[in-house]
């Protein structure tokens, strides 16, 4: 059975693993998921990730979660643009999460990037998710 929202599934796995105080979580691999994880790693929300080959044609992402003084670094992570309702934003209207304390992850023509990087590049796009 195919999955209707692969990115939403990965975000739910991360949220559930952090609530259960797990050190890492496994998710099926895709390019969009890798790009989102790269932004999360650059912004300091996860410790890292690695792509492993399970069998020919099937890859998995092993995501190392990050904790600070016993509590999860990611307190909120949720999907904004869903398969049934796409949310696009121009560079002027990019959302600020908790007045700049969190980030929005944007899919732009220049690649997947955080809202701050998109403002610097002066480009808008699809708002994938928000993290705080």
Coordinates of C-alpha atoms in Angstrom, one line a residue:
X1 CA 0.0 0.0 0.0
X2 CA 1.4 3.4 -0.9
X3 CA 1.8 6.2 1.5
X4 CA -0.2 9.4 0.8
X5 CA 2.1 11.8 2.8
X6 CA 5.7 10.5 3.1
X7 CA 7.1 13.7 4.7
X8 CA 4.2 13.8 7.2
X9 CA 5.0 10.2 8.1
X10 CA 8.7 11.1 8.8
X11 CA 7.7 14.1 10.9
X12 CA 5.3 11.9 13.0
X13 CA 8.1 9.3 13.5
X14 CA 10.5 12.0 14.7
X15 CA 7.8 13.4 17.1
X16 CA 6.8 10.0 18.5
X17 CA 10.5 8.9 19.0
X18 CA 11.3 12.1 20.9
X19 CA 8.3 11.6 23.1
X20 CA 9.5 8.1 23.9
X21 CA 13.0 9.4 24.6
X22 CA 14.6 7.3 21.7
X23 CA 18.1 8.1 20.6
X24 CA 17.4 7.4 16.9
X25 CA 14.6 6.6 14.5
X26 CA 14.3 4.9 11.1
X27 CA 12.4 6.2 8.1
X28 CA 12.2 5.1 4.5
X29 CA 14.4 7.2 2.3
X30 CA 13.5 9.8 -0.4
X31 CA 15.2 12.8 -1.8
X32 CA 12.7 15.2 -0.2
X33 CA 13.1 13.6 3.2
X34 CA 16.9 13.8 2.9
X35 CA 16.7 17.5 2.0
X36 CA 14.4 18.3 5.0
X37 CA 16.7 16.3 7.3
X38 CA 19.7 18.3 5.9
X39 CA 17.9 21.6 6.8
X40 CA 17.1 20.2 10.3
X41 CA 20.8 19.2 10.8
X42 CA 22.1 22.6 9.6
X43 CA 19.8 24.4 11.9
X44 CA 20.7 22.2 14.9
X45 CA 17.5 20.4 15.5
X46 CA 18.8 16.8 14.9
X47 CA 22.3 15.4 15.6
X48 CA 22.6 13.8 12.2
X49 CA 21.3 11.2 9.8
X50 CA 22.7 8.5 7.5
X51 CA 21.3 6.7 4.5
X52 CA 21.7 2.9 4.5
X53 CA 20.9 0.4 1.8
X54 CA 18.6 -2.4 3.1
X55 CA 18.4 -4.3 -0.1
X56 CA 18.7 -3.4 -3.8
X57 CA 16.4 -0.4 -4.5
X58 CA 15.3 0.0 -0.8
X59 CA 17.1 2.6 1.3
X60 CA 16.4 3.8 4.9
X61 CA 17.3 6.9 6.8
X62 CA 18.7 6.5 10.3
X63 CA 18.0 9.8 12.1
X64 CA 19.9 10.6 15.4
X65 CA 17.8 12.7 17.6
X66 CA 19.1 15.5 19.7
X67 CA 18.4 16.2 23.4
X68 CA 19.5 19.1 25.6
X69 CA 19.6 18.6 29.4
X70 CA 17.2 15.6 29.1
X71 CA 14.5 17.3 27.0
X72 CA 14.1 17.1 23.3
X73 CA 15.5 19.9 21.1
X74 CA 12.4 19.8 18.9
X75 CA 9.3 20.7 21.0
X76 CA 6.9 21.2 18.0
X77 CA 7.2 19.8 14.5
X78 CA 4.2 19.7 12.2
X79 CA 3.3 19.6 8.5
X80 CA 1.9 22.9 7.0
X81 CA 1.4 22.0 3.3
X82 CA -0.4 18.6 2.9
X83 CA -1.3 16.6 -0.2
X84 CA -4.8 17.9 0.0
X85 CA -4.0 21.5 0.7
X86 CA -0.8 23.0 -0.6
X87 CA 0.4 26.2 1.0
X88 CA 2.6 28.6 -1.0
X89 CA 4.2 31.8 0.2
X90 CA 6.0 34.6 -1.5
X91 CA 9.3 35.9 0.0
X92 CA 7.4 38.8 1.7
X93 CA 4.8 36.5 3.3
X94 CA 7.1 33.8 4.6
X95 CA 5.8 32.7 8.1
X96 CA 7.9 33.4 11.2
X97 CA 7.7 30.7 13.8
X98 CA 7.6 32.1 17.3
X99 CA 8.9 35.4 16.1
X100 CA 12.1 33.8 14.7
X101 CA 12.9 31.3 17.4
X102 CA 11.7 28.4 15.2
X103 CA 12.0 27.8 11.5
X104 CA 9.8 27.0 8.6
X105 CA 11.1 24.6 6.0
X106 CA 10.4 25.9 2.4
X107 CA 10.6 24.0 -0.9
X108 CA 11.9 26.6 -3.4
X109 CA 13.1 26.5 -7.0
X110 CA 16.6 26.8 -5.5
X111 CA 16.1 23.7 -3.3
X112 CA 14.7 23.0 0.2
X113 CA 15.8 25.6 2.7
X114 CA 14.8 27.3 6.0
X115 CA 12.8 30.5 6.0
X116 CA 15.9 32.6 6.9
X117 CA 17.8 31.2 4.0
X118 CA 14.9 31.8 1.6
X119 CA 14.7 35.4 2.7
X120 CA 18.4 35.9 2.1
X121 CA 18.0 34.2 -1.4
X122 CA 14.9 36.4 -2.0
X123 CA 12.8 33.4 -3.1
X124 CA 9.5 32.0 -2.0
X125 CA 7.9 28.5 -2.4
X126 CA 5.9 25.8 -0.7
X127 CA 5.9 25.8 3.1
X128 CA 6.5 22.2 3.9
X129 CA 6.6 22.2 7.8
X130 CA 7.4 24.3 10.8
X131 CA 9.8 23.4 13.6
X132 CA 10.3 24.9 17.1

